[in-house]
Short mmCIF file of C-alpha atoms in Angstrom, two decimals:
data_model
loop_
_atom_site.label_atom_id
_atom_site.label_comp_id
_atom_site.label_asym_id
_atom_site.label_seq_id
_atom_site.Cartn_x
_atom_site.Cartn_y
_atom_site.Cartn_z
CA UNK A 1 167.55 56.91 36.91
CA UNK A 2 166.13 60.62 38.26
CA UNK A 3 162.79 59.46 39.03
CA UNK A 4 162.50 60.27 42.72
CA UNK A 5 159.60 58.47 44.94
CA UNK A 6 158.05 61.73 46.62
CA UNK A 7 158.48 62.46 49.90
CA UNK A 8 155.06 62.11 51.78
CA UNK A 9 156.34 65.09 54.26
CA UNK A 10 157.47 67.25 51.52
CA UNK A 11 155.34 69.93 49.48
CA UNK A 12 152.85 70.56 51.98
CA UNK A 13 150.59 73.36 51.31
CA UNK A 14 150.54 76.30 53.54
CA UNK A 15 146.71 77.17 55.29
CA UNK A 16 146.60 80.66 54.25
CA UNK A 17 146.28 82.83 57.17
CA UNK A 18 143.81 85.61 56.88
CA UNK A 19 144.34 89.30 58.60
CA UNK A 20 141.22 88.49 60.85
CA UNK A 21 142.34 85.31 61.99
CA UNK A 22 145.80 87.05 62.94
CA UNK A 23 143.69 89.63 64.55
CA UNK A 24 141.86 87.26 66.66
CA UNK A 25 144.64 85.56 67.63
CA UNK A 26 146.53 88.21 68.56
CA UNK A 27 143.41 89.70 71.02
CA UNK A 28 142.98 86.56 72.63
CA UNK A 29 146.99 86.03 73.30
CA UNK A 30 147.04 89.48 74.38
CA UNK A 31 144.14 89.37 76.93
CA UNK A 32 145.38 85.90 78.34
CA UNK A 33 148.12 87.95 79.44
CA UNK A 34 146.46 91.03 80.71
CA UNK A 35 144.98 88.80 83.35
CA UNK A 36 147.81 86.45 84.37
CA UNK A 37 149.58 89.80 84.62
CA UNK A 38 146.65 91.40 86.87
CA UNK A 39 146.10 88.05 88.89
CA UNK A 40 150.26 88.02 89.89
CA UNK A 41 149.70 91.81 90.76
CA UNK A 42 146.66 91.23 92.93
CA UNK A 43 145.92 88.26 94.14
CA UNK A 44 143.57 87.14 96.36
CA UNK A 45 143.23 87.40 99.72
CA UNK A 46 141.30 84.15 101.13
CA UNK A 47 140.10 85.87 104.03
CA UNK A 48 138.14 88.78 101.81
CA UNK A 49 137.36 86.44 99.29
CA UNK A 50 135.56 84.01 101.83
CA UNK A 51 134.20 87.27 103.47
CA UNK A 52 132.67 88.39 100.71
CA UNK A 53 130.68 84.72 99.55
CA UNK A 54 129.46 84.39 102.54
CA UNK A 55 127.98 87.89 102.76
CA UNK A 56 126.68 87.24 98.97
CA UNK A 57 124.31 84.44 100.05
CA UNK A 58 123.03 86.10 102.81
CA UNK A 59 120.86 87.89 100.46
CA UNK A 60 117.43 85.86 100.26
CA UNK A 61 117.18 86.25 96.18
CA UNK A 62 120.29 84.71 95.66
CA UNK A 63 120.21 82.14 98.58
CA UNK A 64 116.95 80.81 96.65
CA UNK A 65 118.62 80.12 93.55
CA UNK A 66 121.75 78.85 95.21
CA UNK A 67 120.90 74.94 94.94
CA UNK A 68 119.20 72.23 92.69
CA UNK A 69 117.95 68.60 94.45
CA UNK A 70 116.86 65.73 92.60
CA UNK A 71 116.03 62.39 93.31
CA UNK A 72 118.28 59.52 91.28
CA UNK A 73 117.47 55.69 93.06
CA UNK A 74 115.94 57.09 95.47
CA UNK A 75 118.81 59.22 96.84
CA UNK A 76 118.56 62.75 96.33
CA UNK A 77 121.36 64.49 95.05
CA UNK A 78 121.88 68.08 96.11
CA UNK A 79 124.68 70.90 94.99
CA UNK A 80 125.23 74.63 93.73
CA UNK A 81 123.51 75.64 91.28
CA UNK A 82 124.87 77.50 88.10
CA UNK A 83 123.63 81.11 89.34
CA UNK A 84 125.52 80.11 92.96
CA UNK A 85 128.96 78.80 91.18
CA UNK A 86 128.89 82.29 88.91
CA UNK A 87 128.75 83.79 92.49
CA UNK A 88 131.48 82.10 94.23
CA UNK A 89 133.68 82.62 91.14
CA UNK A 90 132.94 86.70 90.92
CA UNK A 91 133.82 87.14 94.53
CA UNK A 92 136.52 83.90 94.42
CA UNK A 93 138.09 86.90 92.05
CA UNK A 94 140.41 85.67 89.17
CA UNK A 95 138.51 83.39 88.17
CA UNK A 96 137.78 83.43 84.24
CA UNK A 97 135.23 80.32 82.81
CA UNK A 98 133.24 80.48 79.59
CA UNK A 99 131.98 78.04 76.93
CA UNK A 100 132.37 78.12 72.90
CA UNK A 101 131.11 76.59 70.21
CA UNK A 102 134.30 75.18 67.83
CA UNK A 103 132.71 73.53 65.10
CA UNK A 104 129.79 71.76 63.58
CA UNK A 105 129.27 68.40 61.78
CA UNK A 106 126.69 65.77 60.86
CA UNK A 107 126.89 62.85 62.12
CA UNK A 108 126.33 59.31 60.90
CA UNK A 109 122.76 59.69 61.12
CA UNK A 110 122.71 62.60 58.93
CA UNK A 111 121.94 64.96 62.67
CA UNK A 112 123.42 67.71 62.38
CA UNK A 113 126.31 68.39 66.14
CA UNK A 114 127.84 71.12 67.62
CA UNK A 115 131.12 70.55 69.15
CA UNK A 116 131.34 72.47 72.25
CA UNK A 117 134.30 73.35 74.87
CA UNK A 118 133.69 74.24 78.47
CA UNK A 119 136.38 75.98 80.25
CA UNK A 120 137.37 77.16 83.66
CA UNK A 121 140.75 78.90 84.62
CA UNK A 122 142.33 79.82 88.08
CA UNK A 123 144.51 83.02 86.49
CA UNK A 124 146.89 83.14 90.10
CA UNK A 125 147.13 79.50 90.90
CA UNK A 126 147.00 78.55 86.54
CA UNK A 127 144.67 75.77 87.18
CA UNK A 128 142.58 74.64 84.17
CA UNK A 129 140.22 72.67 83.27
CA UNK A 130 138.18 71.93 79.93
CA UNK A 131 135.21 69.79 78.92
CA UNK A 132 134.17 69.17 75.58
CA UNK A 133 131.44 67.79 74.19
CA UNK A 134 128.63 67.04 71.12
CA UNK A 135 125.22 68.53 71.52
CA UNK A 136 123.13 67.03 68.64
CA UNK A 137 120.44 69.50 67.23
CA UNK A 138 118.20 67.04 67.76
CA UNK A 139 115.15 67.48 70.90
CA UNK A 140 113.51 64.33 72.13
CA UNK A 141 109.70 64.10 72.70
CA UNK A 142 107.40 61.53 73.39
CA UNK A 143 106.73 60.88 70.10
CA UNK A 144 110.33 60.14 69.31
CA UNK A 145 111.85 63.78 68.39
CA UNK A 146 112.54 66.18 65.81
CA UNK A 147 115.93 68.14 64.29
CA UNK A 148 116.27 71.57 65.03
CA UNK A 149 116.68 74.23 62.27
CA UNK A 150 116.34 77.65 63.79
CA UNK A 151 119.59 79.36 64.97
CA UNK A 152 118.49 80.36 67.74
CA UNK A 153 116.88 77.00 69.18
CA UNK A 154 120.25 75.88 68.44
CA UNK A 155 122.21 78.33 70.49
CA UNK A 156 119.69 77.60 73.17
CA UNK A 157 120.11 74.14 73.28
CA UNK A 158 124.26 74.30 73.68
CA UNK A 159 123.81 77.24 75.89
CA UNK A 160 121.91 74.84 78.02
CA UNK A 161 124.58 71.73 78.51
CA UNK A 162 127.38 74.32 78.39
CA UNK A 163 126.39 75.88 81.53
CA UNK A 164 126.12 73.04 83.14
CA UNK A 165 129.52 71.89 82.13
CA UNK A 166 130.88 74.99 83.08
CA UNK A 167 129.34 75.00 86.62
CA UNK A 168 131.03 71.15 86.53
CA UNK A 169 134.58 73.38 85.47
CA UNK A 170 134.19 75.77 88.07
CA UNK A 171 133.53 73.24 90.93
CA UNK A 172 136.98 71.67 90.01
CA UNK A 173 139.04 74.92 90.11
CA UNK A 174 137.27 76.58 93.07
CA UNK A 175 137.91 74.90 96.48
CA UNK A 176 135.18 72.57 97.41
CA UNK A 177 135.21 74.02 101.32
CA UNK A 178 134.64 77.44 99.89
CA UNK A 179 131.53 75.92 97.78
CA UNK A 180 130.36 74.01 100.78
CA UNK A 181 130.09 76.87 103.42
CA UNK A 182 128.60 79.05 100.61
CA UNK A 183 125.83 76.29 100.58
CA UNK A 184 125.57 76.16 104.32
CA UNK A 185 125.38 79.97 104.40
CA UNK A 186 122.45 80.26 101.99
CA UNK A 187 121.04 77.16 103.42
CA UNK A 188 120.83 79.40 106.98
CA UNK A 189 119.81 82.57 105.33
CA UNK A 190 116.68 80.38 103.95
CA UNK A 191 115.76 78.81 107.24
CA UNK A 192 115.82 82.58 108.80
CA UNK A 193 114.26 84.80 106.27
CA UNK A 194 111.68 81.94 104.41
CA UNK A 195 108.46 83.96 103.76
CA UNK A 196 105.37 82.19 104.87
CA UNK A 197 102.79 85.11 103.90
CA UNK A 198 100.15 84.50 101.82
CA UNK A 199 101.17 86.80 98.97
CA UNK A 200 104.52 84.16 98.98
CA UNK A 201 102.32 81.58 98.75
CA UNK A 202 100.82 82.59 96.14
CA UNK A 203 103.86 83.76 93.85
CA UNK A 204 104.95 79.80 94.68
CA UNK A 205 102.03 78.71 93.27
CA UNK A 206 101.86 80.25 90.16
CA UNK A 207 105.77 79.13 90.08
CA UNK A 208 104.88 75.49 90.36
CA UNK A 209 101.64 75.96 87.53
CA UNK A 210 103.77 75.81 84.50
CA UNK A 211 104.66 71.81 85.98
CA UNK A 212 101.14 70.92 86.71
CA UNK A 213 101.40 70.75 90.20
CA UNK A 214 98.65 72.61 92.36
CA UNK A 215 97.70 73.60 95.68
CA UNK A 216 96.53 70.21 96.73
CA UNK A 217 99.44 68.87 95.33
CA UNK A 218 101.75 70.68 97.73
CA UNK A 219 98.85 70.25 100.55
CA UNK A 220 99.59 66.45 100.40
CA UNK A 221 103.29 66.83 99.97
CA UNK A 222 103.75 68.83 103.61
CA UNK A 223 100.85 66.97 105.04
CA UNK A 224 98.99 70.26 106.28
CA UNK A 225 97.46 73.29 104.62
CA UNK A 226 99.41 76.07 103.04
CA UNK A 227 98.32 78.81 105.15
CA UNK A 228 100.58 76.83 107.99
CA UNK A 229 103.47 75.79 105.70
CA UNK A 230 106.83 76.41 108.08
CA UNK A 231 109.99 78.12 106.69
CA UNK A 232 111.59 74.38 106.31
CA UNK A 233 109.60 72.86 104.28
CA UNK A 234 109.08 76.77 101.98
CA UNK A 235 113.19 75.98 101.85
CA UNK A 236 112.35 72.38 100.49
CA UNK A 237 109.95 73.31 97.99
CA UNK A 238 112.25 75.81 96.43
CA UNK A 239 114.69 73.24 95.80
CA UNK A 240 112.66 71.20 94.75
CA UNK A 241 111.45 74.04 92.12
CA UNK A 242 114.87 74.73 91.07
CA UNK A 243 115.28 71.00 90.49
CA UNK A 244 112.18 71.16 88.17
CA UNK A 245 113.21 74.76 86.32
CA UNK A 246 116.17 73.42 85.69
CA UNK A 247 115.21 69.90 84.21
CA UNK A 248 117.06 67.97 86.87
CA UNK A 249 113.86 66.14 87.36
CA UNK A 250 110.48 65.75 86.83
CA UNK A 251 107.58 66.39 88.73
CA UNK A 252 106.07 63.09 89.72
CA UNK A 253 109.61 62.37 91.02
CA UNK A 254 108.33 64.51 94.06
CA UNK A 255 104.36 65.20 94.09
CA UNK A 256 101.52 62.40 93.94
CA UNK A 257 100.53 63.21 90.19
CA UNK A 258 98.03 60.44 89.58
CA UNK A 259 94.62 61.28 91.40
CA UNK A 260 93.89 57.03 90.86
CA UNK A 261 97.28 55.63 92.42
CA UNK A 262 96.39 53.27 94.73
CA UNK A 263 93.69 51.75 93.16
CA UNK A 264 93.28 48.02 93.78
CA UNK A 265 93.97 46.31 90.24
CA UNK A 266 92.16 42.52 91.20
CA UNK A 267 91.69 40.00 93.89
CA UNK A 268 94.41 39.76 95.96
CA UNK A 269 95.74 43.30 95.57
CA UNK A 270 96.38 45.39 98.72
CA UNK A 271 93.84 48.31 99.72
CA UNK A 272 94.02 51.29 98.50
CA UNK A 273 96.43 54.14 99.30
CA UNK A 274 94.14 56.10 100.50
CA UNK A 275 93.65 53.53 104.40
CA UNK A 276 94.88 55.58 106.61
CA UNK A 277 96.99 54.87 109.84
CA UNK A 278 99.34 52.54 110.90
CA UNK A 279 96.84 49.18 111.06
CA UNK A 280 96.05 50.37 107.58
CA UNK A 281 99.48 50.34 106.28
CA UNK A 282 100.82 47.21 107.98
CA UNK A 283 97.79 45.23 106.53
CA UNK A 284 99.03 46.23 102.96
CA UNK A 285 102.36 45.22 103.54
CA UNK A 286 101.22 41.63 104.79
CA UNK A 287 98.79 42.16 101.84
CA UNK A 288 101.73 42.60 99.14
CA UNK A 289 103.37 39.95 101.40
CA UNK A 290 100.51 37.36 100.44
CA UNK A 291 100.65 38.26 97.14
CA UNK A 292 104.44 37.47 96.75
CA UNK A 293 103.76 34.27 98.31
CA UNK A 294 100.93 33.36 96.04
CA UNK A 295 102.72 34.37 92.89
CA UNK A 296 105.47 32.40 93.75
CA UNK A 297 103.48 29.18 94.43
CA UNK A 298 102.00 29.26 91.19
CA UNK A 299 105.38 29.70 89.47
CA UNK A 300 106.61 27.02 91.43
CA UNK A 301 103.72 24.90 89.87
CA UNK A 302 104.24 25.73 86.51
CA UNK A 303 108.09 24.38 87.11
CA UNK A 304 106.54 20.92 88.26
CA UNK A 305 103.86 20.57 85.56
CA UNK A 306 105.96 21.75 82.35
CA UNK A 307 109.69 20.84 83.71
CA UNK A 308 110.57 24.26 83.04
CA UNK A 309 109.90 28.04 84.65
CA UNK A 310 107.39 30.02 82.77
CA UNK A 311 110.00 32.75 81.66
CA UNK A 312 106.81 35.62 82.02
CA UNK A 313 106.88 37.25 85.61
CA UNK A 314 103.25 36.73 86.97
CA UNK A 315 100.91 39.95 86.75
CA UNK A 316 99.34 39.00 89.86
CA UNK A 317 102.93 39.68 91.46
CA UNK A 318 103.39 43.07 90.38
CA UNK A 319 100.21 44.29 91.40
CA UNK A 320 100.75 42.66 94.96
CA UNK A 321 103.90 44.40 95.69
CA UNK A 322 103.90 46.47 99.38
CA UNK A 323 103.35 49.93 98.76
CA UNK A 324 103.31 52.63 102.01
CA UNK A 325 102.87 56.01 101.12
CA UNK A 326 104.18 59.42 102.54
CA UNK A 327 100.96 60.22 103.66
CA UNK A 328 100.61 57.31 105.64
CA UNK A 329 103.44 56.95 107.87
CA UNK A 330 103.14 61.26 108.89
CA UNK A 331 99.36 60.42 109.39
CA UNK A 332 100.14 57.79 111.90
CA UNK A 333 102.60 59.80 113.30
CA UNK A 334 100.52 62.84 113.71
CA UNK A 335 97.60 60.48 115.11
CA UNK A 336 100.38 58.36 117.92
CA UNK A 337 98.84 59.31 121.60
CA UNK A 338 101.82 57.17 123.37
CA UNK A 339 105.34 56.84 122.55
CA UNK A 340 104.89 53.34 121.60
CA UNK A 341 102.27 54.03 118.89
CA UNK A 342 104.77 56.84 117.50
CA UNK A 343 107.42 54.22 117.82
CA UNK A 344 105.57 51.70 115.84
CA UNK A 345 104.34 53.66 113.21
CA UNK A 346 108.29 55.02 112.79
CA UNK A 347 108.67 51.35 111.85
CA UNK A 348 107.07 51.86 108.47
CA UNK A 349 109.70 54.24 107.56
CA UNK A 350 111.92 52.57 106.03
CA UNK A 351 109.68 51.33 103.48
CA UNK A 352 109.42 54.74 102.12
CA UNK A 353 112.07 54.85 98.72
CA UNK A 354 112.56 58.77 98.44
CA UNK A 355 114.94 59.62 101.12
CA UNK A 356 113.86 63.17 101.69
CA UNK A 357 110.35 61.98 102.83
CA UNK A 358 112.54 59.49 105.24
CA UNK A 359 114.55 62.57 106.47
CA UNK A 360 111.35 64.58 106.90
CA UNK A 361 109.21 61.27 108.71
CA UNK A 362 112.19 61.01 110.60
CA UNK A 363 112.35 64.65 112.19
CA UNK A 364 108.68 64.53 112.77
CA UNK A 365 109.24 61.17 114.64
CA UNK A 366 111.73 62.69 116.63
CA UNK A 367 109.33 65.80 117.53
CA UNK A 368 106.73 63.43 118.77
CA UNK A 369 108.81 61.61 121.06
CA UNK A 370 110.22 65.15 122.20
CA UNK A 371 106.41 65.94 123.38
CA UNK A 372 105.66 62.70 124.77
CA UNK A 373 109.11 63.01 126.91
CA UNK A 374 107.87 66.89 127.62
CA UNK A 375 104.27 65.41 128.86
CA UNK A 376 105.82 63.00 131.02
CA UNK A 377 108.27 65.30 132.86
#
C-alpha cells in the first residue's frame, strides 16, 4: 500500500557548479554590460561613422584586400572581404563579433567535429545574430583525405570557416549601404593609385607563383605584355588573387592552365584554339555545329536499327562542341579596321561563359567603336 511509482521529475541531481565556472560567468555577464552601458552613453554618430570608412579605404593597402571575386556558373560573385568587414565594424563603432569553439564530438563515422558559434552584435541598436556550425577535422585531398590530429591544424581549420561566418554575421548587422559605398570607395582608390611599375609587377608575380600561374599566364589573360598592364586590369588581378588566397576559387577558373587545350581530339573536331581572328572562330563554331549534327544523326540511327536510344552520349559529340576563347574575340577586336568588322567580331561575345571576360570584351568593343566614330569626325 506505500509503494509510490517515482516521480520522473523528482530527485534530479544538481550539476555541481565549480568557482571557475562562476567566475567565468560572472566576467562575461559583467562585460556584456559594460558595453550596452558604453554603447547607450555614446552612440554613434552616422555621419562620423560613414566619414571615417570611407577615409579607411582610401588607403591603397587596405583598398587591396577589401574584396574577393569568384566565378560560380559562370557568374562571378563579388563582396567584402573579411579584412574589409573587420574595418567597417571598427569604425561602424559598437560593434562586437567573435567566434568560439563550444564543444567537440565524433561523429558517426568515427571523425572527430568541432561545434562552432559565430556571432555578431549591434551593442546600441541590440541586433544579433549567430551561426553555428560542425567543422569535421577531417582535410580533403585528391587522394580522398586524411583526419587531423595536431591542435593546432585543428584550430586552423575552424579559424578558417569561422571567419568567414563571422564576416556572413557582420554583413547582417551592419547596413548593407554602408558596406556598399565602402566597396565603391576602395574600388576608386584602386582605379587612382594602381601601381603599374615594374618593381609592382614583379611583387604580383611572385604573389601569383605559389598558384602556378606565371608571367605568360597573366600575358594571355590581359591580352598584352606586362610592362603595359593598365591600372584596371592591376585592380582585376588583385581580386582575382584575393579570390585564390582565400580559396574562393581555383586557378584554372581564371587563367588558361593547360598549355594543350585546344587540341583537335579526331576527325571532325574543330581547329585548334590557337586560329586566330574572327573567320577563325566562326569556322569552329559551324565546326562544333557539324559535329552536333553528325552526332545526332547517328543516334538517331541507332533508334531505328535497335528500337531503342543507345543510352551512352556519343564521344564524337563532346569533342565537337563550339569552343571560342578569350583570346580570340579581343584579337579580332584589336585587329577590326572598320566598325563593321569590330561589330562582327563583338558577335562572338556572347559565346564566352565567364562573364568578366564578357564585361572586359565588351568595354574594349565599346573603345573601338569610340575610335572609329573619332576617325570619322
Amino acid at each position: 500500500m506505500n509503494d509510490l511509482v517515482e516521480s520522473p521529475f523528482g530527485a534530479r541531481k544538481e550539476v555541481a557548479e565549480t568557482a571557475g565556472a562562476r567566475q567565468d560567468q560572472s566576467r562575461e555577464l559583467a562585460d556584456m554590460q559594460v558595453m550596452a552601458l558604453m554603447a547607450r552613453q555614446f552612440p554613434r554618430d552616422p555621419v562620423k561613422a560613414m566619414d571615417r570608412i570611407l577615409n579607411a579605404f582610401t588607403r591603397p593597402a587596405l583598398a587591396e584586400k577589401s574584396q574577393y571575386q569568384f566565378s560560380r556558373g559562370g557568374t562571378d560573385i563579388r563582396g567584402p572581404s573579411i579584412k574589409a568587414m573587420e574595418a567597417i565594424a571598427a569604425e561602424w563603432e559598437n560593434i562586437d563579433a567573435a567566434w568560439r569553439e563550444r564543444s567537440r564530438g565524433i561523429d558517426g563515422r568515427g571523425i572527430a567535429y568541432s561545434e562552432v558559434e559565430a556571432v555578431a552584435v549591434d551593442m546600441q541598436s541590440r541586433t544579433r545574430k549567430r551561426i553555428a556550425f560542425i567543422v569535421p577535422h577531417w582535410r580533403d585531398t585528391k587522394q580522398g583525405g586524411y583526419a587531423l590530429r595536431d591542435e593546432r591544424d585543428i584550430y586552423e581549420l575552424c579559424a578558417n570557416m569561422a571567419q568567414r561566418r563571422v564576416r556572413a554575421c557582420l554583413e547582417a548587422v551592419i547596413p548593407g549601404d554602408v558596406i556598399d559605398a565602402a566597396m565603391a570607395q576602395a574600388d576608386a582608390t584602386l582605379k587612382a593609385k594602381a601601381d603599374t611599375s615594374p618593381e609592382a609587377m614583379d611583387k604580383m608575380l611572385e604573389a601569383f607563383a605559389p598558384f602556378g600561374v606565371t608571367k605568360e599566364h597573366i600575358e594571355k589573360r590581359i591580352q598584352r605584355r606586362l610592362d603595359a598592364i593598365t591600372p584596371a586590369q592591376v585592380v582585376s588581378l588583385k581580386r582575382v588573387y584575393a579570390s585564390l588566397r582565400d580559396d574562393m576559387s581555383t586557378p584554372d577558373e581564371w587563367f588558361d592552365m593547360s598549355e594543350a587545350a585546344g587540341e583537335a581530339a579526331g576527325e571532325g573536331a574543330p581547329p585548334p584554339a590557337s586560329s586566330k581572328g574572327t573567320a577563325a572562330a566562326k569556322e569552329r563554331i559551324k565546326a562544333g555545329a557539324k559535329g552536333k549534327g553528325a552526332a545526332a544523326s547517328k543516334a538517331a540511327a541507332k533508334t531505328d536499327t535497335a528500337g531503342k536510344a543507345d543510352p551512352k552520349p556519343d564521344a564524337a559529340g563532346k569533342s565537337a562542341a563550339p569552343v571560342v576563347t578569350y583570346a580570340e574575340v579581343a584579337d579580332a577586336l584589336n585587329a577590326a579596321t572598320s566598325a563593321d568588322a569590330a561589330s562582327e567580331a563583338a558577335d562572338l561575345i556572347k559565346h564566352i561563359k565567364d562573364q568578366q571576360q564578357r564585361t572586359e570584351l565588351e568595354s574594349l568593343y565599346h573603345a573601338r567603336m569610340a575610335e572609329f566614330d573619332e576617325g570619322q569626325s
